[in-house]
Every structure is written in structure tokens, then in C-alpha cells.
Coordinates of C-alpha atoms and ligand atoms in Angstrom, one line a residue:
M1365 CA -17.6 33.5 14.1
E1366 CA -19.1 30.4 15.5
G1367 CA -16.6 27.6 15.7
T1368 CA -17.1 23.9 15.8
P1369 CA -16.6 22.2 19.1
T1370 CA -13.4 20.4 18.7
R1371 CA -12.9 18.5 21.9
T1372 CA -15.8 17.0 23.7
G1373 CA -14.1 14.6 26.2
R1374 CA -13.3 16.1 29.5
P1375 CA -9.5 16.4 29.8
G1376 CA -8.3 14.1 32.5
A1377 CA -11.4 11.9 32.4
W1378 CA -9.7 9.3 30.2
P1379 CA -6.7 7.1 30.9
N1380 CA -3.5 8.6 29.7
A1381 CA -3.8 8.9 25.9
L1382 CA -0.1 8.4 25.4
S1383 CA 0.0 5.1 27.3
L1384 CA -3.1 3.9 25.4
R1385 CA -1.4 4.8 22.1
N1386 CA 1.7 2.8 23.2
L1387 CA -0.5 -0.1 24.2
R1388 CA -2.2 0.0 20.8
T1389 CA 1.2 0.1 19.0
A1390 CA 2.6 -2.7 21.1
S1391 CA -0.5 -5.0 20.6
G1392 CA -0.4 -4.1 16.9
L1393 CA 3.2 -5.1 16.6
V1394 CA 2.5 -8.5 18.2
L1395 CA -0.3 -9.1 15.7
F1396 CA 1.9 -7.9 12.8
C1397 CA 4.6 -10.4 13.8
F1398 CA 2.0 -13.2 13.9
V1399 CA 0.7 -12.3 10.5
A1400 CA 4.2 -11.9 9.0
M1401 CA 5.2 -15.3 10.3
H1402 CA 2.0 -16.7 8.8
L1403 CA 2.8 -15.2 5.4
L1404 CA 6.4 -16.3 5.6
N1405 CA 5.1 -19.8 6.2
H1406 CA 2.8 -19.6 3.2
A1407 CA 5.6 -18.3 1.0
L1408 CA 7.6 -21.4 1.8
L1409 CA 5.0 -23.4 -0.2
L1410 CA 6.9 -22.1 -3.3
I1411 CA 9.9 -24.2 -2.2
S1412 CA 8.2 -27.3 -1.2
L1413 CA 5.2 -28.5 0.8
R1414 CA 7.4 -30.4 3.2
Q1415 CA 9.4 -27.3 4.0
A1416 CA 6.3 -25.3 4.6
E1417 CA 4.8 -28.0 6.9
M1418 CA 8.1 -28.3 8.8
A1419 CA 8.2 -24.5 9.2
R1420 CA 4.6 -24.4 10.2
S1421 CA 5.2 -26.7 13.2
L1422 CA 8.1 -24.4 14.2
L1423 CA 6.4 -21.0 13.5
A1424 CA 2.9 -21.9 14.8
A1425 CA 4.1 -23.8 17.9
P1426 CA 5.0 -20.8 20.0
W1427 CA 1.5 -19.3 19.4
R1428 CA -0.2 -22.5 20.5
T1429 CA 1.5 -22.6 23.9
V1430 CA -0.4 -21.1 26.8
P1431 CA 1.8 -17.9 27.0
G1432 CA 1.7 -17.6 23.2
T1433 CA -2.1 -18.0 23.1
V1434 CA -2.5 -15.4 25.9
L1435 CA -0.1 -13.0 24.1
L1436 CA -1.9 -13.4 20.7
Y1437 CA -5.4 -13.2 22.0
G1438 CA -4.6 -10.6 24.5
A1439 CA -3.0 -8.5 21.8
A1440 CA -6.0 -9.0 19.5
G1441 CA -8.4 -8.2 22.3
V1442 CA -6.5 -5.1 23.3
H1443 CA -6.0 -3.9 19.8
V1444 CA -9.6 -4.3 18.8
S1445 CA -10.9 -2.7 22.0
L1446 CA -8.6 0.3 21.6
T1447 CA -9.6 0.7 18.0
L1448 CA -13.2 0.8 19.0
L1449 CA -12.4 3.2 21.9
A1450 CA -10.6 5.5 19.4
L1451 CA -13.6 5.3 17.1
Y1452 CA -15.9 6.3 20.0
R1453 CA -13.6 9.2 21.0
R1454 CA -13.1 10.6 17.6
Q1455 CA -14.6 14.1 17.2
T1456 CA -14.9 13.8 13.4
L1457 CA -14.6 11.1 10.8
I1458 CA -12.9 13.5 8.5
M1459 CA -9.2 12.5 8.4
P1460 CA -6.3 12.0 5.9
P1461 CA -7.0 9.2 3.4
A1462 CA -4.3 6.9 4.8
E1463 CA -5.7 7.2 8.3
F1464 CA -9.2 6.6 7.1
L1465 CA -8.2 3.5 5.2
R1466 CA -6.4 2.2 8.3
L1467 CA -9.5 2.8 10.4
V1468 CA -11.9 1.1 8.0
L1469 CA -9.6 -1.9 7.4
G1470 CA -9.0 -2.2 11.1
L1471 CA -12.8 -2.3 11.7
L1472 CA -13.2 -5.0 9.0
I1473 CA -10.6 -7.3 10.3
P1474 CA -12.6 -9.0 13.1
Y1475 CA -15.4 -9.7 10.6
F1476 CA -13.2 -11.2 8.0
V1477 CA -11.0 -13.3 10.2
A1478 CA -13.7 -14.7 12.4
E1479 CA -14.3 -17.7 10.1
H1480 CA -10.6 -18.6 9.8
A1481 CA -9.9 -18.1 13.5
V1482 CA -12.9 -20.2 14.6
S1483 CA -12.1 -23.1 12.2
T1484 CA -8.4 -23.2 13.2
R1485 CA -8.2 -22.0 16.8
L1486 CA -11.6 -23.2 18.2
G1487 CA -11.3 -26.4 16.2
F1488 CA -8.0 -27.0 17.9
A1489 CA -9.1 -25.8 21.4
F1490 CA -12.4 -27.8 21.5
Y1491 CA -11.8 -30.8 19.2
G1492 CA -8.1 -31.0 19.1
E1493 CA -8.1 -30.5 15.3
V1494 CA -4.8 -29.5 13.9
L1495 CA -5.3 -28.6 10.3
G1496 CA -2.3 -28.9 8.0
Y1497 CA -1.7 -27.2 4.7
A1498 CA -3.3 -30.1 2.9
E1499 CA -6.6 -29.7 4.6
V1500 CA -6.7 -26.0 4.5
V1501 CA -5.6 -25.6 0.9
R1502 CA -8.1 -28.3 -0.2
S1503 CA -10.9 -26.7 1.7
L1504 CA -10.2 -23.1 0.4
W1505 CA -9.2 -24.0 -3.2
I1506 CA -11.4 -27.0 -4.1
T1507 CA -14.2 -27.5 -1.6
S1508 CA -15.1 -23.9 -0.9
P1509 CA -13.5 -21.5 -3.4
A1510 CA -15.8 -18.6 -2.2
M1511 CA -14.2 -19.0 1.3
G1512 CA -10.8 -19.0 -0.4
V1513 CA -11.6 -15.6 -2.0
Q1514 CA -12.8 -14.3 1.4
Q1515 CA -9.7 -15.5 3.2
T1516 CA -7.5 -13.8 0.5
I1517 CA -9.4 -10.6 1.0
A1518 CA -9.0 -11.0 4.8
L1519 CA -5.3 -11.5 4.4
L1520 CA -4.9 -8.4 2.3
V1521 CA -7.1 -6.4 4.7
V1522 CA -5.1 -7.4 7.7
W1523 CA -1.7 -6.9 6.0
T1524 CA -2.6 -3.5 4.5
H1525 CA -3.9 -2.3 7.9
G1526 CA -0.7 -3.5 9.6
C1527 CA 1.5 -1.9 7.0
I1528 CA -0.2 1.5 7.2
G1529 CA 0.3 1.3 11.0
I1530 CA 3.9 0.4 10.7
S1531 CA 4.6 3.1 8.1
F1532 CA 3.0 5.7 10.5
L1533 CA 5.4 4.4 13.2
I1534 CA 8.4 4.8 10.9
R1535 CA 7.3 8.2 9.8
H1536 CA 7.1 9.4 13.4
H1537 CA 10.5 8.0 14.5
A1538 CA 13.4 9.5 12.7
R1539 CA 15.7 6.6 13.7
L1540 CA 13.4 4.1 11.9
R1541 CA 13.2 6.1 8.7
P1542 CA 16.3 4.6 7.0
A1543 CA 14.6 1.2 7.3
F1544 CA 11.5 2.3 5.3
P1545 CA 12.7 1.0 1.9
L1546 CA 13.4 -2.4 3.4
F1547 CA 10.0 -2.4 5.1
L1548 CA 8.3 -1.4 1.8
A1549 CA 10.0 -4.2 0.0
G1550 CA 8.9 -6.7 2.6
A1551 CA 5.4 -5.3 2.7
V1552 CA 4.9 -6.0 -1.0
L1553 CA 6.9 -9.2 -1.4
L1554 CA 5.7 -11.2 1.6
P1555 CA 1.9 -11.3 0.7
T1556 CA 2.8 -11.7 -3.0
L1557 CA 4.9 -14.8 -2.3
A1558 CA 2.4 -16.1 0.2
L1559 CA -0.5 -15.9 -2.2
T1560 CA 1.5 -17.3 -5.1
G1561 CA 2.6 -20.3 -2.9
F1562 CA -1.0 -20.9 -1.9
A1563 CA -2.3 -20.6 -5.4
M1564 CA 0.4 -22.9 -6.8
I1565 CA -0.4 -25.7 -4.4
G1566 CA -4.1 -25.2 -4.8
R1567 CA -3.9 -25.4 -8.6
W1568 CA -1.8 -28.6 -8.5
M1569 CA -4.2 -30.2 -6.0
A1570 CA -7.1 -29.4 -8.3
L1571 CA -5.3 -30.8 -11.3
Q1572 CA -4.5 -34.0 -9.4
A1573 CA -8.1 -34.4 -8.2
T1574 CA -9.4 -33.9 -11.7
F1575 CA -6.9 -36.1 -13.5
P1576 CA -5.6 -38.6 -11.0
G1577 CA -3.2 -40.3 -13.3
I1578 CA -1.8 -37.3 -15.2
A1579 CA 1.8 -36.3 -15.1
M1580 CA 2.3 -38.2 -11.9
E1581 CA 6.1 -37.9 -12.3
I1582 CA 6.0 -34.2 -11.7
Y1583 CA 4.0 -34.5 -8.4
T1584 CA 5.6 -35.1 -5.1
P1585 CA 4.0 -37.9 -3.0
E1586 CA 2.7 -35.2 -0.7
L1587 CA 0.7 -33.5 -3.4
E1588 CA -0.8 -36.8 -4.4
R1589 CA -1.8 -37.4 -0.7
M1590 CA -3.1 -33.9 -0.4
A1591 CA -5.5 -34.4 -3.3
N1592 CA -7.3 -37.0 -1.3
V1593 CA -7.4 -35.5 2.2
T1594 CA -10.6 -34.2 3.7
M1595 CA -11.4 -31.9 6.5
P1596 CA -11.3 -33.9 9.8
S1597 CA -14.4 -32.2 11.2
S1598 CA -17.5 -34.1 11.1
A1599 CA -20.5 -32.4 9.5
E1600 CA -21.9 -31.7 13.0
R1601 CA -18.6 -30.2 14.2
A1602 CA -18.3 -28.1 11.1
A1603 CA -21.8 -26.8 11.5
R1604 CA -21.1 -25.9 15.1
L1605 CA -18.0 -24.0 14.2
A1606 CA -19.8 -22.2 11.4
T1607 CA -22.6 -21.2 13.8
A1608 CA -19.9 -19.9 16.2
A1609 CA -18.3 -17.9 13.5
T1610 CA -21.6 -16.4 12.3
S1611 CA -22.5 -15.5 15.9
I1612 CA -19.2 -13.7 16.4
K1613 CA -19.7 -11.8 13.2
I1614 CA -23.2 -10.7 14.1
G1615 CA -22.1 -9.8 17.6
Y1616 CA -19.2 -7.7 16.2
I1617 CA -21.4 -5.8 13.8
C1618 CA -23.8 -5.0 16.6
L1619 CA -20.9 -3.9 18.8
V1620 CA -19.6 -1.5 16.1
A1621 CA -23.1 -0.2 15.5
A1622 CA -23.7 0.4 19.2
I1623 CA -20.4 2.3 19.4
M1624 CA -21.4 4.6 16.5
V1625 CA -24.7 5.3 18.2
L1626 CA -23.0 6.0 21.6
R1627 CA -20.5 8.3 19.8
E1628 CA -23.3 10.3 18.2
L1629 CA -25.0 10.6 21.6
R1630 CA -21.7 11.8 23.2
L1631 CA -21.2 14.4 20.5
F1632 CA -24.7 15.6 20.8
R1633 CA -24.4 16.0 24.6
A1634 CA -21.1 17.8 24.1
R1635 CA -22.6 20.3 21.7
V1636 CA -25.4 21.1 24.2
R1637 CA -22.9 21.6 27.0
S1638 CA -20.2 23.6 25.2
I1639 CA -19.0 27.0 26.4
A1640 CA -18.0 30.0 24.4
I1641 CA -14.6 31.6 24.2
R1642 CA -14.6 35.1 22.8
Y1643 CA -11.4 36.7 21.5
A1644 CA -10.6 40.4 21.5
T1645 CA -10.2 40.1 17.7
G1646 CA -13.9 39.3 17.4
E1647 CA -13.9 35.5 16.9
T1648 CA -16.1 33.3 19.1
I1649 CA -15.6 29.6 19.3
R1650 CA -17.4 26.9 21.2
V1651 CA -15.5 24.1 23.1
Q1652 CA -16.1 21.6 25.8
P1653 CA -15.7 22.8 29.4
G1654 CA -12.2 22.0 30.6
T1655 CA -10.5 22.4 27.2
S1656 CA -7.4 24.5 27.5
V1657 CA -7.7 27.9 25.7
L1658 CA -4.5 27.1 23.7
E1659 CA -6.0 23.8 22.5
A1660 CA -9.2 25.6 21.7
S1661 CA -7.4 28.3 19.6
R1662 CA -5.4 25.8 17.7
A1663 CA -8.2 23.4 17.0
N1664 CA -10.2 26.3 15.6
G1665 CA -7.5 27.8 13.4
I1666 CA -6.9 30.9 15.6
P1667 CA -3.1 31.8 15.5
H1668 CA -1.8 31.5 19.1
Y1669 CA 1.8 31.2 20.2
G1670 CA 2.8 28.4 22.5
I1671 CA 6.5 27.8 22.0
C1672 CA 7.1 25.3 24.8
G1673 CA 4.3 23.0 23.6
G1674 CA 1.9 23.8 26.4
N1675 CA 4.3 23.0 29.3
A1676 CA 3.9 26.3 31.2
R1677 CA 7.5 27.2 30.6
C1678 CA 7.6 29.9 27.9
S1679 CA 4.7 32.2 28.7
T1680 CA 4.2 33.0 25.0
C1681 CA 0.6 31.8 25.1
R1682 CA -0.3 34.3 27.8
L1683 CA -3.6 36.1 27.6
R1684 CA -5.6 38.6 29.6
V1685 CA -9.0 37.4 30.8
T1686 CA -11.4 40.3 30.1
A1687 CA -14.7 38.6 31.3
S1688 CA -15.7 35.3 32.7
A1689 CA -19.3 34.0 33.4
G1690 CA -18.0 32.0 36.4
A1691 CA -15.0 31.5 38.6
L1692 CA -11.8 30.4 36.8
P1693 CA -9.8 27.5 38.0
A1694 CA -6.8 28.7 40.1
P1695 CA -3.4 28.6 38.5
G1696 CA -1.3 25.5 39.4
P1697 CA 2.3 25.7 40.7
A1698 CA 3.9 25.6 37.2
E1699 CA 1.6 28.3 35.9
K1700 CA 2.2 30.4 39.0
A1701 CA 5.9 30.1 38.7
T1702 CA 6.0 31.2 35.1
L1703 CA 3.6 34.1 35.6
G1704 CA 5.7 35.1 38.6
R1705 CA 8.8 35.2 36.4
I1706 CA 7.2 37.7 34.0
H1707 CA 5.7 39.7 36.9
A1708 CA 2.2 39.2 35.5
D1709 CA -0.8 40.7 37.3
S1710 CA -3.8 38.6 38.4
G1711 CA -5.7 39.1 35.1
V1712 CA -3.1 37.3 33.1
R1713 CA -3.2 33.6 32.6
L1714 CA -1.3 31.0 30.5
A1715 CA -3.6 29.7 27.8
C1716 CA -2.1 26.3 27.9
Q1717 CA -3.0 25.9 31.5
L1718 CA -6.3 27.7 31.7
R1719 CA -9.2 25.3 31.3
P1720 CA -12.4 27.3 31.7
R1721 CA -15.7 25.8 32.6
H1722 CA -17.8 28.9 31.8
D1723 CA -18.1 31.3 29.0
L1724 CA -15.0 33.5 28.7
S1725 CA -13.6 36.6 27.0
V1726 CA -9.9 36.8 26.4
S1727 CA -7.3 39.0 24.7
L1728 CA -4.0 37.3 23.5
M1729 CA -1.0 39.2 24.7
L1730 CA 1.4 38.1 22.0
Q1731 CA -0.2 38.3 18.6
P1732 CA 1.3 36.0 16.0
V1733 CA 2.2 37.9 12.9
T1734 CA 0.0 35.8 10.6
P1735 CA -3.3 36.7 9.0
R1736 CA -6.4 35.1 10.5
G1737 CA -7.0 31.6 9.1
T1738 CA -3.3 31.1 8.2
A1739 CA -1.6 28.4 10.2
I1740 CA 1.3 29.8 12.1
E1741 CA 3.4 27.0 10.5
D1742 CA 2.5 28.5 7.0
S1743 CA 3.5 32.0 7.9
P1744 CA 6.4 33.6 6.0
V1745 CA 7.8 34.5 9.4
E1746 CA 8.1 31.1 11.1
S1747 CA 6.8 30.8 14.5
P1748 CA 9.5 30.4 17.2
R1749 CA 9.8 26.9 18.5
E1750 CA 11.6 25.3 21.4
R1751 CA 14.1 22.6 20.4
E1752 CA 17.2 21.1 21.7
I1753 CA 20.4 22.3 20.0
A1754 CA 24.1 22.6 20.6
V1755 CA 25.5 26.1 20.7
L1756 CA 29.1 27.0 20.2
F1757 CA 30.8 30.3 20.8
C1758 CA 34.4 31.1 19.8
D1759 CA 36.5 34.2 20.2
L1760 CA 40.0 35.4 19.4
R1761 CA 41.8 36.3 22.6
G1762 CA 43.8 39.5 22.7
F1763 CA 42.4 40.6 19.4
T1764 CA 41.2 44.0 20.6
K1765 CA 44.7 45.0 21.6
F1766 CA 46.1 43.8 18.3
S1767 CA 43.5 45.7 16.3
E1768 CA 44.3 49.0 18.2
S1769 CA 47.9 48.9 17.0
R1770 CA 47.3 47.8 13.3
L1771 CA 45.8 49.4 10.2
P1772 CA 42.2 48.5 9.7
Y1773 CA 43.2 46.7 6.4
D1774 CA 45.4 44.3 8.4
V1775 CA 42.6 43.7 10.9
V1776 CA 40.0 42.9 8.1
F1777 CA 42.5 40.6 6.4
L1778 CA 43.1 38.6 9.6
L1779 CA 39.5 38.5 10.6
N1780 CA 38.5 37.1 7.2
R1781 CA 41.0 34.3 7.4
Y1782 CA 39.7 33.5 10.8
F1783 CA 36.1 33.6 9.7
V1784 CA 36.9 31.2 6.8
I1785 CA 38.3 28.7 9.4
V1786 CA 35.3 29.0 11.6
G1787 CA 32.8 28.9 8.7
E1788 CA 34.3 25.9 7.1
A1789 CA 34.7 24.0 10.4
V1790 CA 31.0 24.6 11.3
A1791 CA 29.6 23.8 7.9
E1792 CA 31.7 20.6 7.6
A1793 CA 30.4 19.5 11.0
G1794 CA 26.8 19.9 10.0
G1795 CA 26.1 23.2 11.8
R1796 CA 25.5 26.8 10.7
V1797 CA 27.2 30.0 11.7
D1798 CA 24.5 32.1 13.4
K1799 CA 26.5 35.3 13.4
F1800 CA 30.0 36.8 13.4
L1801 CA 30.3 39.6 15.9
G1802 CA 33.6 41.4 16.0
D1803 CA 36.2 38.7 16.5
G1804 CA 33.6 36.3 17.9
A1805 CA 31.3 33.8 16.3
M1806 CA 28.2 31.9 17.3
A1807 CA 27.3 28.6 15.7
L1808 CA 24.2 26.3 16.1
F1809 CA 24.0 22.6 15.6
G1810 CA 20.9 20.3 15.5
F1811 CA 18.4 22.1 13.2
E1812 CA 18.3 19.1 10.9
T1813 CA 19.8 16.4 13.1
G1814 CA 19.1 14.7 16.5
P1815 CA 20.8 15.6 19.8
E1816 CA 23.7 13.1 19.4
E1817 CA 24.7 14.3 15.9
A1818 CA 24.3 17.9 17.0
C1819 CA 26.6 17.5 20.0
R1820 CA 29.2 15.5 18.0
G1821 CA 29.0 18.2 15.3
A1822 CA 29.8 20.9 17.8
L1823 CA 32.8 18.9 19.1
R1824 CA 34.1 18.2 15.6
A1825 CA 33.7 21.9 14.7
A1826 CA 35.6 23.0 17.9
E1827 CA 38.4 20.6 17.0
A1828 CA 38.6 21.9 13.4
I1829 CA 38.6 25.5 14.6
L1830 CA 41.5 24.8 17.0
R1831 CA 43.4 22.9 14.3
G1832 CA 42.8 25.7 11.8
S1833 CA 43.8 28.4 14.2
A1834 CA 47.0 26.6 14.9
R1835 CA 47.8 26.7 11.2
L1836 CA 46.8 30.3 11.0
N1837 CA 49.1 31.1 13.9
Q1838 CA 52.0 29.5 12.2
D1839 CA 51.4 31.7 9.1
L1840 CA 50.8 34.9 11.2
T1841 CA 54.0 34.3 13.2
E1842 CA 56.0 34.2 10.0
E1843 CA 54.2 37.1 8.3
T1844 CA 53.6 39.5 11.2
G1845 CA 55.3 38.1 14.3
V1846 CA 52.0 37.8 16.2
S1847 CA 49.7 34.9 17.1
F1848 CA 46.4 34.5 18.8
D1849 CA 44.8 32.0 21.1
I1850 CA 41.2 30.9 20.7
A1851 CA 38.6 30.3 23.4
I1852 CA 35.6 28.2 22.6
G1853 CA 32.6 27.4 24.8
A1854 CA 29.8 24.9 23.9
H1855 CA 26.6 23.7 25.6
F1856 CA 23.6 21.6 24.7
G1857 CA 20.0 22.1 25.8
P1858 CA 16.6 23.6 24.9
A1859 CA 16.5 27.0 23.1
V1860 CA 13.8 29.0 21.4
V1861 CA 14.5 28.9 17.7
G1862 CA 12.8 31.2 15.2
V1863 CA 13.2 33.8 12.6
M1864 CA 14.0 37.2 14.1
G1865 CA 14.8 40.6 12.7
Y1866 CA 13.3 42.7 10.0
G1867 CA 13.4 43.0 6.2
A1868 CA 16.6 41.9 4.7
A1869 CA 18.0 41.3 8.3
L1870 CA 15.5 38.5 9.0
T1871 CA 17.4 35.4 10.1
E1872 CA 16.7 32.2 11.9
T1873 CA 18.5 32.2 15.3
A1874 CA 18.3 30.9 18.8
I1875 CA 17.9 32.5 22.2
G1876 CA 17.5 31.3 25.7
D1877 CA 19.4 29.8 28.6
T1878 CA 21.4 27.3 26.4
V1879 CA 22.8 30.2 24.4
N1880 CA 23.7 32.2 27.5
V1881 CA 25.4 29.2 29.1
A1882 CA 27.5 28.5 25.9
S1883 CA 28.5 32.2 25.8
R1884 CA 29.5 32.1 29.4
L1885 CA 31.5 28.9 28.9
E1886 CA 33.6 30.7 26.2
A1887 CA 34.4 33.3 28.9
V1888 CA 35.2 30.5 31.3
A1889 CA 37.7 29.0 28.8
K1890 CA 39.4 32.4 28.6
E1891 CA 39.5 32.9 32.4
A1892 CA 41.0 29.4 32.9
N1893 CA 43.4 29.9 30.0
R1894 CA 42.2 26.8 28.2
Q1895 CA 41.1 26.4 24.6
F1896 CA 37.7 24.7 25.1
A1897 CA 35.1 24.8 27.9
V1898 CA 32.3 22.3 27.2
S1899 CA 29.4 21.3 29.4
A1900 CA 29.0 17.8 30.6
D1901 CA 25.5 17.9 29.1
L1902 CA 26.9 18.3 25.7
L1903 CA 29.5 15.5 26.2
E1904 CA 26.9 13.1 27.5
H1905 CA 24.5 13.8 24.6
A1906 CA 27.4 13.2 22.2
G1907 CA 27.8 9.7 23.8
I1908 CA 30.9 10.6 25.8
R1909 CA 31.0 9.8 29.4
P1910 CA 32.8 12.6 31.2
D1911 CA 35.2 11.8 34.0
E1912 CA 33.4 13.4 36.9
T1913 CA 36.7 14.1 38.8
T1914 CA 37.9 16.4 36.0
L1915 CA 34.7 18.4 35.8
R1916 CA 34.2 21.8 37.4
S1917 CA 30.9 23.2 38.7
I1918 CA 30.4 26.7 37.5
A1919 CA 27.7 29.2 38.6
I1920 CA 26.0 31.1 35.8
R1921 CA 24.2 34.3 36.6
G1922 CA 20.4 34.0 36.4
R1923 CA 20.6 30.2 36.6
E1924 CA 19.6 28.2 39.7
S1925 CA 21.8 25.2 39.2
E1926 CA 25.5 25.2 38.5
V1927 CA 26.8 23.9 35.2
R1928 CA 29.3 21.0 35.1
V1929 CA 32.1 21.9 32.7
G1930 CA 35.1 20.1 31.2
L1931 CA 38.1 22.2 30.2
L1932 CA 39.9 20.7 27.3
S1933 CA 42.8 21.3 25.0
E1934 CA 42.9 20.5 21.3
A1935 CA 44.7 17.3 22.0
D1936 CA 42.1 16.3 24.6
L1937 CA 39.3 16.9 22.2
S1938 CA 41.0 15.0 19.3
A1939 CA 41.4 12.0 21.7
L1940 CA 37.7 12.1 22.6
L1941 CA 36.7 12.2 19.0
D1942 CA 39.1 9.5 17.9
P1943 CA 37.0 6.4 17.0
R1944 CA 39.5 4.2 18.8
T1945 CA 38.7 6.0 22.0
A1946 CA 35.1 6.5 21.3
E1947 CA 34.1 4.2 24.2
G1948 CA 36.4 6.1 26.5
T1949 CA 35.7 8.8 28.9
A1950 CA 36.4 12.5 28.8
A1951 CA 39.6 13.1 30.8
Ligands
LIG3133 S1 2.7 27.3 25.7 FE1 4.4 27.8 26.8 S2 3.6 28.6 28.6 FE2 1.9 28.1 27.5

């Protein structure tokens, strides 16, 4: 199958895309603030003209200072330039509707606001004209209503573009999501109130101009004055400003057209220069030289594992190169290290790191269990992913000895009471029990929450398990004369999370270093005869500053660096989680 080239820019040939995106967001936020202040000012017309004029001198003043002007025009220049750059770099203009709308509105903004910006900002800069509401409303409502309609459209274009951008920002930042309803209310209310204020004053001015003596008692003196104001620009100045605005608009249209032509040229050159990647499964795709094979697979709908997100850490994207029309780039240090860990031979490469510049044939070594054309994300068996989670292990100490001397019924009875304690503690703390194994349990936190909540959940669960086991011990002592101690270990870090197993035994679980460390910490708690061994990483992510002097450094087999561990009792843990000592440190 011939695929479509999906990436035509040479990787690394552009400035860092992330920083450009951040710059675009930051400049967009500056402009959004400016427009929001503008609208807020217009909305004050509903209260009174005087309030609006007073607020205008306050709200507009910062933007008329030298730093304010530099910030505003700098942000506008940067934002427009980056929008045009993004247009030039786009591989396709097919995109989700909201993204398309944002792009089109963004491209229309300079055209629509040119007139207004020139008459207000250039009029101020070159002729010292400061237009008040009286002049502007009269001009847009009475003298030139067509211009008023154009400015209203401009306002809606600018505002809608900004709101789409902000909603994308909120969608991509979990912490901002709770603010979405508030943002939505502001997004609708602010322009509605602003346009209503503008229309109200405009209509009253028109009425006053048509019937000078009518209903004078309901007009304020300001409105009467407004009905008679004229634009301060002379006809000659106005003509000059109009010419400047027209020139800017024509120049902008030419610029956008030139960018579209250059983009087509770039795509054409890219198509001519593309290389072929052939897969052992029979597919062939064409991509730009220098595109990583993993990017190429994903962009062309070929299922290809890459759990660590292309960071050369997991090796799940590995492939065997079966033929190459030219020399391959040598593996970098990160790729070498990972390939070394899995003892790969020289024909094996990491697809996320391999950026071929010649035709290539490859065979994927880990075949995702999804049919061709199905996104891995849509598979019934979810693709494993790397994510940061908190892992908790707990275990009954001395239980094996107890079980050897009791009837199995007693053992089952006791275990079930213990499992209820663990299960309820984990569920109430927002985690999930991954498995019960003998007298041990493993629980995971952070599938649906961020790191801090995951870590605090693990701590709360540990506290509840210790509290519950104390109650259980009381009952057991009365009923059977025995009691048990519990050892808990917990750690936070990256783990590979995915559905594993077969048939009815399919279950989402986690594996990796973080799980091993948590399990080891449970053993550390036992060895030290303490109830809870928790890593400093988990405490720190829970927002608790561990007291360094109380931490131990523990070596873990197969791990280069030691783990800093705090050994806690139930009382220590309760003190840490007590809101009154939330700002405190782990003793
Ligand atoms: S995606 Fe993990 S090593 Fe390539």
C-alpha cells in the first residue's frame, strides 16, 4: 500500500516546536487579556457613559505606555507570525472542525482589525488623537454604520478565535478543567454585554441627533454632548489613515497568498524527495527522509508499540532492519544503552530513534495485537502505556506459621476479613486493588488522578489498613488469642500500565521498576520491624517534605541508585496526613 507522506519538514531543522507553541500560547493570552479588557470596558456602557469613560482611561492607559505598546504589538506580531508559520508547516488542511475554525478566524483577524487599529493607534501615534466613546460610537453607529457592522464582525471573530484557543488550553491541562464552566459563562456574557452597551448608546445618540428636543429629561448631559461630537481627524488625515489601513489589508492578503504558494511548493518538493519504508507485513509507506520510523508508522495508521512515547527507554518499538538502500544513522547513546539492556544484535534498532535517509525494509519485533488499520487505542486489548502511579504492597507478617497450625476454614475466614479491610481502604482512597496473593495485596493509585492525589491516596490507604488491622487484632485476640502485624511498602514513579492476561483473566495491571521498589519496601518494613516503609519520592509527590535526617538509603537489586525511605508507624502516618500538620515535614 502506498501511504501518503505525512511529515515533510526535516526533523531538527526547525526551532523547538514546543517552545514555539508556548510562545504562541503566551502571545495569545496577552492579546486575549487586551480584548477582554476592551469588552469589559464596552460592557460598562450599560451602567453609564461616565463609568465607561473613566474605566477606559484606566484600562487603556497601561497599553498606551511604551512597555504596554511593545507588549501588545509584540504579542500581535509574534502571534500572527506563528499562525502563518503553522499554516506554512501544515501537512494537510484537513483537521477537526474546531481547529479549522480557529485557523480561519485567526487568519481573518488582521484583515478585520486593520481599520480599527489604524484609526485608533496610528491616529494616536502620529496625530495625538485620542478617541473617546463619543467619537467612536458616533462614527460607527451614525456616520458609517457599515463600518460599525464590520467592527462587530471583527470583534466576534477575534473573541471566538481567542475562546477556541483558551478552551483547547483548558482541555489539555487537567488542573484548569474545573474552571471551564466559569470560562464558558464569561465567553458568552462578555461580548453580549459589550455589544448591548454599544448598541444602547448608539441608539440613544441617533435618537438625540434626529429629535434634538425629545425626551431631554431622560438623557444625561453626556449623551446630549455626544450627539454633536465629530471625529477630530481632518478629511486629509482621515484619508491618510484610510489609505494606510487599505495598504495593510492588501499587504496582508498578499502575504497569506504567498505563504499558501510556498507551502504548496514545499509539499511538492517533499513528495519528490520522499523515501519508502517497507514493512514485513507487506505495507509500504512514503515519508520524508529523517522521519523516525515510529512517527512514520503512527502517521500512516500502522500499529506500532512505543510505550515510553519515543524516549528510547522501553524498547517496545524495536524492529529488525532487513534491507537498506544506504547507510543508516548510527544509534545515539540512549538508543545504544537500551539496545544493550535487551542484548540486541546489530540488526535491531529502536524505531523511535531510527531516522532513515534512504529506502528501508523493516520487520517489527513486537506486533501489537490489533488488526491492520485499527488504532492501537481502539483495540479491545489496550496498548500498554507508561504512566506515573503510586504502588502499595501490604502483607500479614507471621501468617504462614499461623496457617500451618489452623484449619483451612479458619484461614479463609481470617483472610477474608483482612481483604475487606484492604479493599475498602484502597477503594475509599481512590485506588484499586490490583491483586490479592496469599496473605499479600498490591494496590495501584493514579489511574484517574494526578501524581499528588495518587500519592496522598496511597498514604490514606496505608493509614486505613493499619487502623483496620488494629481493630481486627483486637477481635482476633479475644476470639482466637492471636494477632498479626502488617507490613506495608509504597513507592511512586513510572510504570508500564496495560491489560495483561488471557480470556477471563485479562486485567489491567502495572509492571516495572516502581512496582519492584514498592514490593521491596514492604520487605524493608518487615526487616526493620516497622509498619510502613515509604519512599521519599512518594512523600514529596504527596506534598510532604520528608525530614532528610530520618530517611534511610536502601539499595534495590537491579537498580543503580539507592532509594531514600522513611520508616513510619501508624501514628507517624496519621500525623503526616492530619491537615493541621499538612505543612509539616515527615519525621
Ligand atoms: S518508544 Fe520506547 S524505546 Fe522507542
